[in-house]
CSV table of C-alpha atoms in Angstrom, one decimal:
chain,number,residue,atom,x,y,z
A,1,MET,CA,87.2,84.9,91.1
A,2,SER,CA,85.0,85.8,93.8
A,3,THR,CA,86.0,89.2,96.3
A,4,SER,CA,84.5,88.9,99.4
A,5,PRO,CA,81.8,91.5,100.6
A,6,THR,CA,84.1,94.4,103.0
A,7,SER,CA,81.4,96.2,105.7
A,8,THR,CA,81.4,98.9,103.6
A,9,ASP,CA,79.2,96.7,101.5
A,10,ALA,CA,77.3,95.2,104.1
A,11,VAL,CA,73.5,97.2,105.5
A,12,HIS,CA,72.4,96.3,108.8
A,13,ASP,CA,69.4,92.9,109.3
A,14,ASP,CA,65.9,94.8,110.0
A,15,GLU,CA,65.5,91.6,112.8
A,16,TYR,CA,68.6,90.9,113.8
A,17,TYR,CA,70.9,93.7,114.1
A,18,PHE,CA,70.8,95.0,118.0
A,19,GLN,CA,71.7,99.1,118.5
A,20,ASP,CA,71.5,98.7,121.4
A,21,ASP,CA,73.7,100.0,125.1
A,22,LEU,CA,73.6,98.3,128.5
A,23,THR,CA,71.8,100.5,130.7
A,24,VAL,CA,70.7,100.3,134.8
A,25,PHE,CA,68.4,100.5,136.2
A,26,MET,CA,67.8,101.3,140.4
A,27,ALA,CA,64.3,98.7,142.1
A,28,ARG,CA,64.3,99.5,146.0
A,29,TYR,CA,68.1,99.8,146.4
A,30,MET,CA,69.1,97.2,143.9
A,31,LEU,CA,71.2,98.0,140.7
A,32,PHE,CA,70.9,96.1,137.1
A,33,LYS,CA,72.9,96.3,134.8
A,34,VAL,CA,70.7,95.2,131.2
A,35,HIS,CA,70.1,95.3,127.9
A,36,ARG,CA,67.7,97.9,126.6
A,37,HIS,CA,66.5,96.0,123.1
A,38,PHE,CA,63.0,93.7,125.0
A,39,LEU,CA,62.6,97.3,126.5
A,40,ILE,CA,62.3,98.7,124.3
A,41,ARG,CA,60.8,96.4,121.5
A,42,ASP,CA,57.7,96.1,124.4
A,43,SER,CA,57.2,98.6,126.4
A,44,GLU,CA,55.4,101.9,125.3
A,45,PHE,CA,57.4,103.4,128.5
A,46,PHE,CA,60.3,102.5,127.7
A,47,ARG,CA,60.1,103.2,124.1
A,48,GLY,CA,58.9,107.3,125.4
A,49,LEU,CA,61.4,107.1,128.2
A,50,PHE,CA,64.9,105.9,125.6
A,51,ALA,CA,63.2,108.8,122.5
A,52,CYS,CA,62.9,111.2,125.5
A,53,PRO,CA,66.2,114.0,124.3
A,54,LEU,CA,68.6,114.5,126.6
A,55,PRO,CA,70.3,118.3,126.8
A,56,PRO,CA,73.2,118.3,125.1
A,57,GLY,CA,76.6,117.6,127.6
A,58,GLU,CA,73.9,116.3,130.6
A,59,GLU,CA,74.9,113.1,131.2
A,60,ALA,CA,72.1,110.2,130.8
A,61,GLU,CA,70.1,108.7,133.4
A,62,GLY,CA,71.1,105.4,133.1
A,63,GLN,CA,74.4,105.5,132.2
A,64,SER,CA,76.4,104.2,135.0
A,65,ASP,CA,75.5,102.8,138.8
A,66,ALA,CA,75.9,106.6,140.5
A,67,LYS,CA,72.7,108.0,138.4
A,68,PRO,CA,70.7,104.7,137.6
A,69,ILE,CA,66.7,104.4,136.2
A,70,VAL,CA,65.1,104.7,139.6
A,71,LEU,CA,62.4,102.3,139.0
A,72,TYR,CA,59.9,104.0,142.2
A,73,GLY,CA,57.4,101.3,143.2
A,74,VAL,CA,59.0,98.3,141.5
A,75,THR,CA,60.4,94.9,143.9
A,76,VAL,CA,63.3,93.4,143.7
A,77,HIS,CA,61.0,90.3,142.8
A,78,GLU,CA,59.3,92.6,140.3
A,79,PHE,CA,61.8,93.5,138.3
A,80,ARG,CA,64.3,90.3,138.7
A,81,CYS,CA,60.9,88.3,137.1
A,82,LEU,CA,60.8,90.8,134.4
A,83,LEU,CA,64.6,90.3,133.4
A,84,ARG,CA,64.0,86.6,134.0
A,85,PHE,CA,61.1,86.1,130.9
A,86,TYR,CA,63.9,87.7,129.4
A,87,TYR,CA,67.0,86.3,129.6
A,88,ASP,CA,66.7,83.1,131.4
A,89,ARG,CA,64.0,80.9,129.1
A,90,THR,CA,66.3,79.3,126.7
A,91,TYR,CA,66.9,76.2,129.3
A,92,ARG,CA,63.9,76.0,131.8
A,93,PRO,CA,60.5,77.6,132.0
A,94,ALA,CA,61.7,81.4,133.2
A,95,ILE,CA,58.4,81.7,135.6
A,96,ASP,CA,57.4,78.6,137.6
A,97,SER,CA,55.3,79.6,140.5
A,98,LEU,CA,52.2,81.6,140.6
A,99,ASP,CA,54.0,84.7,142.8
A,100,ASP,CA,56.0,85.2,139.9
A,101,TRP,CA,53.4,85.3,137.4
A,102,ILE,CA,51.6,87.9,139.6
A,103,ALA,CA,54.9,89.7,140.1
A,104,LEU,CA,55.1,89.5,136.2
A,105,LEU,CA,51.5,91.3,136.3
A,106,SER,CA,52.5,93.9,138.0
A,107,ILE,CA,55.4,94.9,136.3
A,108,ALA,CA,53.6,95.1,133.1
A,109,THR,CA,50.7,96.9,133.6
A,110,ARG,CA,52.6,99.7,135.1
A,111,TYR,CA,55.3,99.8,132.7
A,112,VAL,CA,53.0,98.7,129.8
A,113,PHE,CA,54.7,95.8,128.4
A,114,ASP,CA,51.2,94.8,127.4
A,115,ASN,CA,52.1,91.0,125.4
A,116,ILE,CA,53.5,90.2,128.5
A,117,ARG,CA,50.3,91.4,130.8
A,118,ASP,CA,48.3,89.5,128.4
A,119,LEU,CA,50.4,86.2,128.7
A,120,ALA,CA,50.8,86.7,132.9
A,121,LEU,CA,46.8,86.9,133.4
A,122,GLU,CA,46.7,83.6,131.6
A,123,GLU,CA,48.9,81.7,133.6
A,124,ILE,CA,47.2,83.5,136.8
A,125,ALA,CA,44.0,82.2,135.0
A,126,GLN,CA,45.1,78.2,135.0
A,127,ARG,CA,46.7,78.2,138.2
A,128,LEU,CA,44.5,80.6,140.4
A,129,HIS,CA,42.1,78.9,142.0
A,130,ASP,CA,40.8,80.3,145.3
A,131,PRO,CA,38.0,82.9,143.6
A,132,LEU,CA,38.4,85.6,146.5
A,133,GLN,CA,42.6,85.9,145.7
A,134,LYS,CA,41.2,86.5,141.8
A,135,ILE,CA,38.9,89.5,143.2
A,136,LEU,CA,41.1,90.6,144.4
A,137,LEU,CA,43.9,90.8,142.0
A,138,ALA,CA,41.2,91.8,139.2
A,139,SER,CA,40.6,94.5,140.7
A,140,LYS,CA,43.8,95.4,141.9
A,141,TYR,CA,44.9,94.7,137.3
A,142,ASN,CA,41.8,96.0,136.2
A,143,VAL,CA,40.8,92.8,135.1
A,144,PRO,CA,36.9,93.4,134.4
A,145,HIS,CA,36.0,89.4,132.3
A,146,TRP,CA,37.8,87.4,135.6
A,147,LEU,CA,34.9,89.1,138.3
A,148,PRO,CA,31.5,87.7,137.0
A,149,LEU,CA,33.4,83.6,137.6
A,150,ALA,CA,35.6,84.6,140.7
A,151,TYR,CA,31.9,85.8,142.2
A,152,ALA,CA,29.8,83.0,141.1
A,153,ASP,CA,32.8,79.9,142.8
A,154,LEU,CA,32.5,82.8,146.0
A,155,VAL,CA,28.9,82.1,146.5
A,156,LYS,CA,29.4,78.5,146.0
A,157,ARG,CA,32.1,77.4,147.8
A,158,PRO,CA,31.8,75.6,150.7
A,159,GLU,CA,33.8,78.1,152.9
A,160,PRO,CA,32.6,80.6,155.5
A,161,LEU,CA,34.9,84.3,154.1
A,162,SER,CA,35.0,84.9,157.4
A,163,ASP,CA,34.5,83.2,161.1
C-alpha cells in the first residue's frame, strides 16, 4: 500500500509555481489590478521596482486603490494593450491593429520589455507602409535600421511631402 505525499514532502515547480500578488496600477486616472508575474519576468524596470525593500511598517505602492503604482506618461490605451498582450491571446489575437502595436511598442520601450518591443517592431514593420510614418516612429523609438529603406521609399514616392 502506497502512501500519498503530503505538502511537507512537496517542492515548488521552478516554472509554474507563482509567487504572485495582485498589484494596483494607475494609468492616467484608470485603475488596474493585475498579476505582477509577467511584469517581473519580462521587464528589467519592473523586476527592479518590485525588488526594492520597503521600510518597516510602510505600505508598498500597489497594495490598494488608495496607493496605486502610478504609471506616469502611460496612456490607458498603452497599458491595456500590454495587458491584452498577456491576458487575451489564448483565443484570439491580442493585438490586431497597427495603432495597438504602436501603443505596445511605446510602453514596451518605456518599461524595458525587450522581447515585446522586438515583436512589436516586427509586426509594425510588416503592417506599416507609409515611409514618413516609419521615419517618425524610427526616430521616436530608436529604430535606426528602419531609416535607410524608409528614406529611400520616401524619395521614390510620387506624391509630394506637402502641398
